[in-house]
Structure formats: C-alpha cells, structure tokens
Coordinates of C-alpha atoms in Angstrom, one line a residue:
I12 CA 63.7 -20.7 85.5
E13 CA 65.2 -18.5 88.1
V14 CA 62.8 -17.7 90.9
C15 CA 63.3 -14.6 93.0
P16 CA 63.5 -15.3 96.7
L17 CA 60.3 -14.3 98.6
G18 CA 60.4 -10.8 99.7
A19 CA 63.1 -9.7 97.4
K20 CA 62.8 -6.1 96.3
N21 CA 63.9 -6.7 92.7
L22 CA 62.2 -9.1 90.2
V23 CA 64.6 -10.6 87.7
I24 CA 63.0 -12.3 84.6
S25 CA 65.1 -14.4 82.5
P26 CA 65.1 -14.2 78.6
T27 CA 63.7 -17.7 78.3
F28 CA 60.6 -16.7 80.4
C29 CA 60.0 -13.7 78.1
C30 CA 59.9 -15.9 75.0
I31 CA 57.4 -18.2 76.5
I32 CA 55.1 -15.4 77.6
G33 CA 55.4 -13.7 74.2
D34 CA 54.5 -16.9 72.4
R35 CA 51.4 -17.4 74.6
I36 CA 50.3 -13.8 73.9
D37 CA 50.7 -14.4 70.1
R38 CA 48.6 -17.5 70.3
M39 CA 45.9 -15.7 72.2
G40 CA 45.9 -12.9 69.6
D41 CA 45.6 -15.3 66.7
K42 CA 42.6 -17.0 68.4
Q43 CA 40.9 -13.7 69.0
M44 CA 41.4 -12.7 65.3
S45 CA 40.0 -16.1 64.2
N46 CA 37.0 -15.5 66.4
M47 CA 36.5 -12.0 64.9
D48 CA 36.7 -13.5 61.3
S49 CA 34.1 -16.1 62.3
M50 CA 31.8 -13.4 63.7
D51 CA 32.2 -11.3 60.5
R52 CA 31.2 -14.3 58.3
E53 CA 28.2 -15.0 60.4
Q54 CA 27.1 -11.4 60.2
K55 CA 27.5 -11.4 56.4
K56 CA 25.4 -14.6 56.2
R57 CA 22.7 -13.0 58.3
Q58 CA 22.7 -9.9 56.0
L59 CA 22.4 -12.1 52.9
R60 CA 19.5 -14.0 54.4
Q61 CA 17.8 -10.7 55.2
R62 CA 18.1 -9.5 51.6
M63 CA 16.8 -12.8 50.2
I64 CA 13.8 -12.7 52.5
S65 CA 13.0 -9.1 51.8
S66 CA 13.5 -9.4 47.9
P67 CA 10.4 -8.9 45.6
G68 CA 8.4 -12.1 45.4
G69 CA 10.3 -13.7 48.2
Q70 CA 8.6 -15.5 51.1
S71 CA 10.1 -16.5 54.5
Q72 CA 10.5 -20.2 55.0
G73 CA 11.6 -22.2 58.0
G74 CA 11.4 -19.4 60.5
G75 CA 13.7 -17.0 58.7
R76 CA 15.4 -19.2 56.2
G77 CA 15.7 -17.6 52.6
L78 CA 14.3 -19.0 49.3
D79 CA 16.3 -21.7 47.6
E80 CA 18.2 -20.9 44.5
E81 CA 15.9 -22.7 42.0
E82 CA 12.8 -20.8 43.2
I83 CA 14.7 -17.5 42.9
V84 CA 15.5 -18.3 39.3
R85 CA 11.9 -19.3 38.6
N86 CA 10.6 -16.0 40.0
A87 CA 13.1 -14.1 37.9
E88 CA 12.1 -15.9 34.7
A89 CA 8.4 -15.4 35.5
R90 CA 9.0 -11.6 35.9
T91 CA 10.9 -11.6 32.5
R92 CA 8.0 -13.4 30.8
K93 CA 5.5 -10.9 32.1
K94 CA 7.5 -8.0 30.8
R95 CA 7.9 -9.6 27.4
I96 CA 4.1 -10.3 27.2
R97 CA 3.4 -6.7 28.1
M98 CA 5.8 -5.4 25.4
F99 CA 4.3 -7.8 22.8
I100 CA 0.7 -6.6 23.6
I101 CA 1.8 -3.0 23.4
L102 CA 3.6 -3.6 20.1
A103 CA 0.7 -5.6 18.6
A104 CA -1.7 -2.8 19.6
L105 CA 0.5 -0.2 17.9
I106 CA 0.8 -2.2 14.7
L107 CA -3.0 -2.8 14.7
A108 CA -3.7 0.9 15.2
A109 CA -1.3 1.8 12.3
F110 CA -2.9 -0.8 10.1
A111 CA -6.4 0.5 10.9
A112 CA -5.3 4.1 10.2
A113 CA -3.7 3.1 6.9
Y114 CA -6.8 1.1 5.9
Y115 CA -9.1 4.0 6.7
S116 CA -6.9 6.4 4.8
L117 CA -6.5 4.2 1.7
Y118 CA -9.9 2.5 1.5
V119 CA -12.6 4.1 3.7
R120 CA -12.0 7.8 4.1
R121 CA -13.9 10.1 1.8
Y122 CA -12.2 13.4 0.9
E123 CA -14.5 16.5 0.9
D124 CA -12.1 19.3 0.0
Y125 CA -8.8 20.1 -1.5
R126 CA -5.9 22.5 -1.5
T127 CA -3.5 23.4 -4.3
A128 CA 0.1 22.3 -3.5
W129 CA 1.7 23.9 -6.5
E130 CA 1.1 24.9 -10.1
K131 CA 3.5 25.5 -13.0
Q132 CA 3.1 27.2 -16.3
I133 CA 4.3 25.4 -19.4
P134 CA 4.7 26.8 -23.0
A135 CA 1.4 26.7 -24.8
S136 CA 0.9 25.3 -28.3
E137 CA 0.8 27.8 -31.1
N138 CA -2.0 25.8 -32.7
G139 CA -4.2 25.6 -29.6
F140 CA -4.5 21.8 -29.4
A141 CA -2.8 20.0 -26.5
G142 CA -3.3 16.4 -25.5
Y143 CA -2.0 14.7 -22.3
E144 CA -1.2 11.0 -21.6
P145 CA 0.0 9.4 -18.4
F146 CA 3.6 8.4 -19.1
G147 CA 5.5 6.3 -16.6
S148 CA 4.9 8.1 -13.3
N149 CA 4.5 11.5 -15.0
V150 CA 2.8 13.1 -18.0
L151 CA 3.4 13.4 -21.8
K152 CA 2.0 16.5 -23.4
Y153 CA 1.7 16.4 -27.2
T154 CA 0.5 19.1 -29.6
K155 CA 0.6 19.7 -33.4
D156 CA 4.1 21.2 -33.2
G157 CA 5.8 19.1 -30.6
A158 CA 5.8 17.0 -27.4
S159 CA 7.1 17.5 -23.9
Y160 CA 7.7 15.1 -21.0
I161 CA 6.6 16.8 -17.7
N162 CA 7.6 15.3 -14.3
S163 CA 5.6 15.3 -11.1
R164 CA 6.9 18.7 -10.1
G165 CA 5.7 20.4 -13.4
K166 CA 9.3 20.6 -14.8
I167 CA 9.8 19.9 -18.5
V168 CA 12.4 17.0 -18.7
W169 CA 12.7 17.0 -22.5
S170 CA 10.9 18.4 -25.6
I171 CA 10.8 17.4 -29.3
S172 CA 9.6 19.4 -32.3
Y173 CA 7.6 18.2 -35.3
Q174 CA 4.7 19.2 -37.5
M175 CA 1.5 17.1 -37.5
K176 CA -2.1 17.8 -38.6
S177 CA -3.8 15.3 -36.3
P178 CA -1.4 13.9 -33.7
V179 CA -2.4 10.8 -31.7
C180 CA -0.4 9.3 -28.8
Y181 CA -0.2 5.7 -27.6
V182 CA 1.7 4.7 -24.4
N183 CA 2.9 1.3 -23.2
G184 CA 5.0 1.3 -20.0
S185 CA 8.0 3.6 -20.5
Y186 CA 7.6 4.0 -24.3
A187 CA 5.2 6.2 -26.3
V188 CA 4.6 6.7 -30.1
I189 CA 3.2 9.9 -31.5
A190 CA 1.7 9.4 -34.9
D191 CA 0.0 11.8 -37.4
R192 CA -3.4 10.2 -38.1
Q193 CA -4.1 10.2 -41.9
G194 CA -0.5 11.5 -42.2
N195 CA 2.8 9.6 -42.7
S196 CA 5.1 10.4 -39.8
L197 CA 5.6 8.9 -36.3
Y198 CA 8.0 9.5 -33.4
I199 CA 9.1 6.9 -30.9
C200 CA 10.0 8.2 -27.4
N201 CA 10.9 6.9 -23.9
Q202 CA 11.4 8.8 -20.7
E203 CA 14.8 9.9 -21.8
G204 CA 13.6 11.5 -25.0
Q205 CA 13.2 10.7 -28.7
R206 CA 14.5 7.3 -29.7
G207 CA 13.5 7.1 -33.3
Q208 CA 11.5 8.6 -36.2
A209 CA 9.9 6.9 -39.2
E210 CA 7.9 7.8 -42.4
T211 CA 5.3 5.6 -44.0
T212 CA 4.2 5.5 -47.7
L213 CA 0.5 5.0 -46.8
P214 CA -1.7 7.0 -44.4
I215 CA -1.6 6.0 -40.8
L216 CA -4.9 4.9 -39.2
R217 CA -3.9 3.5 -35.9
A218 CA -0.6 2.9 -34.0
S219 CA 0.5 0.8 -31.1
V220 CA 3.8 0.5 -29.2
S221 CA 5.3 -2.2 -26.9
A222 CA 7.0 -1.6 -23.6
H223 CA 10.4 -2.0 -25.4
G224 CA 9.8 0.4 -28.2
V225 CA 8.6 -1.9 -31.0
T226 CA 5.9 0.0 -32.9
A227 CA 3.1 -1.2 -35.1
V228 CA 1.1 1.1 -37.5
L229 CA -2.2 0.2 -39.2
L230 CA -2.1 1.5 -42.9
E231 CA -4.5 1.1 -45.8
D232 CA -5.0 1.7 -49.5
S233 CA -8.0 1.1 -51.7
T234 CA -7.7 -2.7 -51.8
A235 CA -6.0 -3.8 -48.6
S236 CA -5.1 -3.1 -45.0
Y237 CA -1.5 -3.5 -43.7
I238 CA 0.3 -3.5 -40.4
S239 CA 3.9 -2.4 -40.6
F240 CA 6.4 -2.7 -37.8
F241 CA 9.3 -0.5 -36.7
K242 CA 12.2 -0.9 -34.2
E243 CA 12.9 1.5 -31.4
D244 CA 15.2 3.5 -33.6
G245 CA 12.6 3.9 -36.4
S246 CA 14.1 1.3 -38.8
E247 CA 11.6 -1.0 -40.3
L248 CA 11.2 -4.7 -39.3
D249 CA 10.6 -7.4 -41.8
W250 CA 7.3 -8.3 -40.2
L251 CA 4.0 -7.7 -42.1
I252 CA 0.3 -8.4 -41.7
K253 CA -1.9 -7.9 -44.7
T254 CA -5.6 -8.4 -45.3
V255 CA -7.3 -8.0 -48.7
M256 CA -10.7 -6.4 -48.3
S257 CA -12.4 -8.5 -50.9
K258 CA -11.3 -11.7 -49.2
S259 CA -10.4 -11.5 -45.6
G260 CA -11.9 -8.1 -44.7
Y261 CA -10.7 -4.8 -43.1
L262 CA -8.4 -4.3 -40.1
M263 CA -9.9 -2.0 -37.5
D264 CA -7.4 -2.0 -34.6
V265 CA -4.0 -3.4 -33.6
S266 CA -2.3 -3.9 -30.2
L267 CA 1.2 -5.1 -29.3
S268 CA 2.1 -7.0 -26.2
P269 CA 4.6 -5.4 -23.7
E270 CA 7.4 -7.6 -25.1
G271 CA 6.4 -6.6 -28.6
S272 CA 6.4 -10.1 -30.2
Q273 CA 2.6 -10.8 -29.9
V274 CA 0.1 -8.9 -32.0
M275 CA -3.7 -8.7 -31.5
V276 CA -6.0 -7.4 -34.3
S277 CA -9.7 -6.8 -34.9
N278 CA -10.8 -7.7 -38.4
V279 CA -14.2 -6.9 -39.9
Y280 CA -15.4 -9.0 -42.9
L281 CA -18.5 -9.6 -45.0
Q282 CA -20.0 -13.1 -45.4
D283 CA -23.2 -13.8 -47.3
G284 CA -24.1 -10.2 -47.1
M285 CA -23.7 -10.1 -43.3
M286 CA -21.0 -8.3 -41.4
G287 CA -18.8 -10.3 -39.0
N288 CA -15.9 -9.6 -36.7
R289 CA -12.9 -11.7 -36.0
V290 CA -10.3 -11.3 -33.2
A291 CA -6.9 -12.7 -34.2
F292 CA -3.5 -13.2 -32.6
Y293 CA -0.1 -13.4 -34.3
N294 CA 3.2 -14.4 -32.8
F295 CA 6.5 -13.1 -34.2
S296 CA 8.8 -14.8 -31.7
E297 CA 10.5 -18.2 -32.1
Y298 CA 7.2 -19.8 -31.0
G299 CA 5.3 -18.6 -34.0
K300 CA 7.7 -19.7 -36.7
S301 CA 5.9 -22.9 -37.5
Y302 CA 2.5 -21.3 -38.0
P303 CA 1.4 -20.0 -41.4
D304 CA 1.6 -16.2 -41.6
R305 CA 2.5 -16.3 -37.8
L306 CA -1.3 -16.6 -37.1
V307 CA -1.7 -18.6 -33.8
G308 CA -5.3 -18.0 -33.0
G309 CA -8.6 -16.6 -34.3
F310 CA -12.0 -16.1 -32.5
E311 CA -15.4 -15.4 -33.8
E312 CA -17.4 -15.6 -30.6
M313 CA -17.9 -11.8 -30.7
K314 CA -18.8 -11.7 -34.4
D315 CA -22.3 -10.4 -33.8
S316 CA -21.0 -6.8 -33.3
V317 CA -18.1 -4.7 -34.5
I318 CA -15.0 -4.7 -32.3
P319 CA -13.5 -1.3 -32.7
R320 CA -10.8 -1.7 -30.0
V321 CA -8.5 -4.4 -28.8
R322 CA -5.8 -4.1 -26.2
F323 CA -3.1 -6.2 -24.5
L324 CA -3.3 -5.6 -20.8
D325 CA 0.0 -7.4 -20.0
E326 CA 1.9 -10.3 -21.6
D327 CA -0.6 -12.9 -20.6
H328 CA -3.9 -11.0 -20.8
A329 CA -5.8 -9.1 -23.6
C330 CA -9.2 -7.6 -24.1
A331 CA -11.6 -6.8 -26.9
F332 CA -14.4 -4.3 -26.7
G333 CA -17.5 -4.5 -28.8
N334 CA -21.0 -3.1 -28.8
G335 CA -22.7 -4.9 -25.9
Q336 CA -19.9 -7.3 -25.2
I337 CA -16.4 -7.7 -23.8
G338 CA -14.0 -10.5 -24.5
F339 CA -11.1 -11.4 -22.1
F340 CA -8.3 -13.5 -23.5
S341 CA -5.6 -15.6 -21.9
L342 CA -2.2 -15.9 -23.5
E343 CA -0.3 -18.0 -20.9
N344 CA 0.3 -20.4 -23.8
Q345 CA 1.5 -17.9 -26.5
T346 CA 0.7 -20.3 -29.4
S347 CA -2.7 -21.3 -28.0
P348 CA -4.6 -18.2 -26.9
A349 CA -8.0 -18.8 -25.2
L350 CA -11.1 -16.8 -24.6
S351 CA -11.2 -16.9 -20.8
A352 CA -14.4 -14.8 -20.3
H353 CA -17.1 -13.4 -22.5
I354 CA -19.2 -10.7 -20.9
K355 CA -22.5 -9.8 -22.7
L356 CA -24.1 -6.5 -21.8
E357 CA -27.7 -5.8 -22.2
E358 CA -27.1 -2.1 -22.0
E359 CA -25.3 0.2 -24.4
L360 CA -21.6 0.4 -23.9
K361 CA -20.6 4.1 -23.5
S362 CA -17.0 4.2 -22.5
V363 CA -14.1 1.9 -21.7
C364 CA -10.8 2.2 -19.8
Y365 CA -8.0 -0.2 -18.9
S366 CA -4.7 -0.7 -17.2
D367 CA -2.3 -3.7 -16.9
Q368 CA -4.5 -5.0 -14.0
Y369 CA -8.1 -3.8 -14.6
V370 CA -10.8 -3.1 -17.2
G371 CA -13.6 -0.6 -16.6
V372 CA -16.7 0.1 -18.6
I373 CA -19.5 2.6 -18.4
V374 CA -23.0 1.4 -19.6
E375 CA -26.3 3.2 -19.7
N376 CA -28.7 2.5 -16.9
P377 CA -32.1 3.5 -18.3
E378 CA -34.2 1.7 -15.6
G379 CA -32.3 2.8 -12.5
E380 CA -32.2 6.0 -10.6
S381 CA -28.6 6.7 -11.8
D382 CA -27.8 7.6 -15.4
Y383 CA -24.9 5.1 -15.8
R384 CA -23.4 2.0 -14.3
L385 CA -19.7 1.5 -13.7
D386 CA -18.4 -2.1 -14.0
V387 CA -14.8 -2.9 -13.2
Y388 CA -13.2 -6.3 -14.0
S389 CA -9.8 -7.9 -13.2
A390 CA -7.5 -8.7 -16.1
G391 CA -8.9 -12.2 -16.2
G392 CA -12.5 -11.1 -16.5
K393 CA -13.7 -11.4 -12.9
L394 CA -16.1 -8.6 -11.7
K395 CA -14.5 -6.5 -9.1
F396 CA -17.5 -4.2 -8.4
S397 CA -20.5 -2.7 -10.1
K398 CA -21.6 0.8 -9.1
P399 CA -24.5 3.1 -10.2
V400 CA -23.1 6.5 -11.3
S401 CA -24.9 9.8 -11.9
F402 CA -21.8 11.9 -12.5
Q403 CA -21.8 13.6 -15.9
Y404 CA -18.4 12.6 -17.1
K405 CA -16.5 13.2 -20.3
E406 CA -13.5 10.9 -19.8
I407 CA -12.7 7.9 -17.6
D408 CA -9.3 6.5 -16.7
I409 CA -7.8 3.8 -14.4
D410 CA -4.6 4.9 -12.7
G411 CA -3.2 2.4 -10.2
D412 CA -6.1 1.4 -7.9
M413 CA -8.2 4.4 -8.7
V414 CA -11.0 4.8 -11.3
I415 CA -11.3 8.5 -12.2
L416 CA -14.3 10.0 -14.0
Y417 CA -13.9 13.6 -15.0
N418 CA -15.1 16.5 -17.1
E419 CA -13.5 19.9 -17.6
N420 CA -13.9 21.1 -14.0
S421 CA -14.9 18.2 -11.7
C422 CA -14.2 14.6 -11.0
E423 CA -15.3 11.5 -9.1
I424 CA -12.8 8.9 -7.8
Y425 CA -13.5 5.3 -6.9
N426 CA -11.3 2.7 -5.3
M427 CA -11.3 -1.0 -6.4
S428 CA -13.8 -1.8 -3.7
G429 CA -16.3 0.5 -5.4
K430 CA -16.2 3.2 -2.7
C431 CA -16.3 6.8 -3.8
R432 CA -13.2 8.5 -2.4
F433 CA -13.9 12.0 -3.7
S434 CA -16.6 13.8 -5.7
G435 CA -16.3 17.5 -6.2
S436 CA -15.6 20.5 -8.5
F437 CA -12.5 22.8 -8.8
D438 CA -12.0 26.5 -9.4
F439 CA -10.0 25.7 -12.6
T440 CA -10.4 23.8 -15.8
F441 CA -8.4 20.9 -17.0
S442 CA -8.3 18.3 -19.8
A443 CA -6.6 15.3 -17.9
V444 CA -6.1 14.1 -14.4
R445 CA -4.0 11.3 -12.9
A446 CA -2.9 10.1 -9.5
G447 CA 0.1 11.7 -7.9
K448 CA 2.9 10.1 -5.9
M449 CA 1.2 10.7 -2.6
E450 CA -2.0 8.8 -1.6
N451 CA -4.1 12.0 -1.6
E452 CA -2.4 13.8 -4.5
L453 CA -3.8 14.4 -8.0
I454 CA -2.0 16.0 -11.0
F455 CA -4.2 18.1 -13.3
T456 CA -3.1 19.1 -16.7
G457 CA -4.8 21.4 -19.2
G458 CA -3.9 24.2 -21.6
D459 CA -0.6 25.6 -20.4
T460 CA -0.8 24.7 -16.7
V461 CA 0.1 21.7 -14.5
R462 CA -1.3 21.6 -11.0
S463 CA -0.8 19.4 -8.0
I464 CA -3.7 19.3 -5.5
R465 CA -4.0 17.5 -2.2
L466 CA -7.4 16.1 -1.2
K467 CA -8.4 16.6 2.4

C-alpha cells in the first residue's frame, strides 16, 4: 500500500486498494440482501399466522399461535359432514313430499268433476249393434258386420269384415276371438289384425282364447257336447273333449289358460234325479300325456248349485262362479289342481268381474241401508275389501287397480282399498268405460263415438 505523505494535495489510490474496498462493499451488500430475505420470510409467517387465527372456526392459542394442522382438518371435515346432513335432510323431505302427493293422488283423492280431453267419431254399424271389449291397452269394437281395433287416441288401427247374426267376443291378453253364437264362424285376431278364421260343423255355444291365440269353442248336438280347438291361423288341433249327455252330462262353459295348454270346464249332470255340477281340468301339454283323456282333476265341492261360468285368471289361478258360491283354484302343480278357497255367500250373486289379479262380485244386500255389496278378492281367494253400494249399475268391470260400476250415463269407481274415487254422471251416453293411460283418464265408448275424459 502506498500512503500519501501528510499534507499532500493529491491522493493516489493504488489498484490493489480498490479491489479490497470493492470486495468489502460486495460482502456488505450480500449481508444486507440476506437480512432483507429473512425479514420477508418473517413477514410472510406473520401473515400466515394471522390468516389461520382469523379463519372460520379457528381459535387463538398460545398468545397468537395458530391452530395445528390436525385440528384444521377436523374442523373442515365437520363442516363437510354438516353440509351433507343438511342436503340429505332436504332430499329426504322432497322425496317424502313427492311420495305423499303421489299416494294422495292415487289412493286418497276423490274426483268431483271432469272435462272432455278429446272425442272421435268412428263408423257406425249398419245393423245398429256395437259391442266393446278392452283389448290390450286399447278397445276392440265388434258389430254384426265387422270389427275394429281402436287405439287410445280414437284412431282405427285395423278393421275386418264379416257377417254374423249374434257376435260374441272373448279376450285374453293380446288375442281375441269373435264368434257367431248359434252360428258356425269364428275369427281370431291380435293387436296387429286378423290372424285366422275357422268354420265349425255344429253351432257355437261358447268360445275362449289363450294369450297365444289357441282357441276353444263349445259345440253341441242332440246327444253330446264337444270342445274343439283351433290354432292361431284357424287350422284345427287334434285335441277334443266330449261328454255324452246321458252319461257324463252337459258342458256349460270352457276357459283356456294364457299358455293355451290347460283347459277348465263346467259340467252339469243328473244323478239319482238330482242335478249336480263338476268343475274339471284338462292338460294338453307334455304333463298331461299320462292321464286318461288328459283329465288331471275334478271337483264336486260346488255341486249344490249350477256353475255357469269358469275362468282362468292367469296360468296358476282359476275361478268358478255359482249361485251363492265362488271357487278359487290353484294350478301351481299343473297335474294336481287344488281348491284353494271356497267362498259361500248367503246373499244372491248378481254380477261378477275379474282380471288376472282380482275377482269382484256384487251381491244383494236386503238387510242393509245399501242395495248391494261389492266384494273384491285376490286371485288366491283372499278378501281385499267389502263395500256397501247403492249405485244403480248395469255393468261392472275391473281394469288394473280400478273397479268400475256403470250404466248408460254415470259410473262409480273404487280402488283396491275400497275407497270411492269418483261417483257422477256425464252429459253423454256410453256402453263401455275403461281406464286410460293417465291416472285420471277414462275412455268411454258407445255408438259411434270414442271419448277421453279427465277427472278433476
């Protein structure tokens, strides 16, 4: 280092001195920057503590220290659980309210009025007669000169022509047979149109059809009764049931199971000068091959009265209706049918109706305030409800879960709890009524008009 003499006017600094001074200045700057970074970190820490202390649910601990991490997580989870519980309660309340509204609408509410949604004119029969049968979810109209399938909007889907003196119609699922009573012709149809046509050599008394188109017709001559069978296309099957009147009696009615292989008949006979009635079952499937004449069961528990009507309700349940009694049969074992319930009625049986799930009967009620009593049973014979009825009806039907009593201009409707859903008259006449596709809709048919009305 070169030092300038004291008092010299000019100061001379060597290069070596400048390097030393510069290095010291750099170190001082680095230390100052390090101190600033440390201060910045401390400030950020203080801000983080401040946010933690002021956060929702947070509490100051240790004179300003924040909550620990585990407690923060617990508080967050608690808030999430509370939100989920609130959402669950709200959702449950909405579901309960919707269920209550649906239950009220379906089972409790009584309709007091109606409005006409639409009506359609359809070609009238030249001979005046027109019958209507529920067919699938729609209606089959049959007359002496033809039949028409009418959908739920009143549109004719298909029509067929024929000539009959006394047409009768029987429906099972999606198949129907139209036969000329005391005549010789029959027509087999499904929802797509005519499937087959057949002619018999003897007069037709009754007919039945399966849900697959197999048809049975009850015929007779002066000495015997016969049941002949036809395929869907009208060709004859090699099945036959015959009873000779002088020996085994007279066939009154016949019914086919939905599959078409089981047959139920009512047979009236004379024994020791007394009239009796037998309900018999035949099986034309593989199960019945080993039984003589395919006869798998016969019942005389109802022999005290004439049984004019027998019906298969579904493949496993059948019913027989007599004067003052009803027989319910189980066919879960096809080759061993059983009488599952025998209902004896003290009152006179006035009317019957049935579906694949229910059986309804109207009996006189001479001692009560009402003129009649409506009893509805399950397919197994268990009583669903019993209700006094004063309505002056002409027809009764079961459609779905509705029992409908009606005359030419009014009706009463009951649900399967026995509650009256509607009772009133209309400003038009009709010959048949059935449930529509909507819960409060009814389809009325009569003459040349189809109407849809909405109850309100």
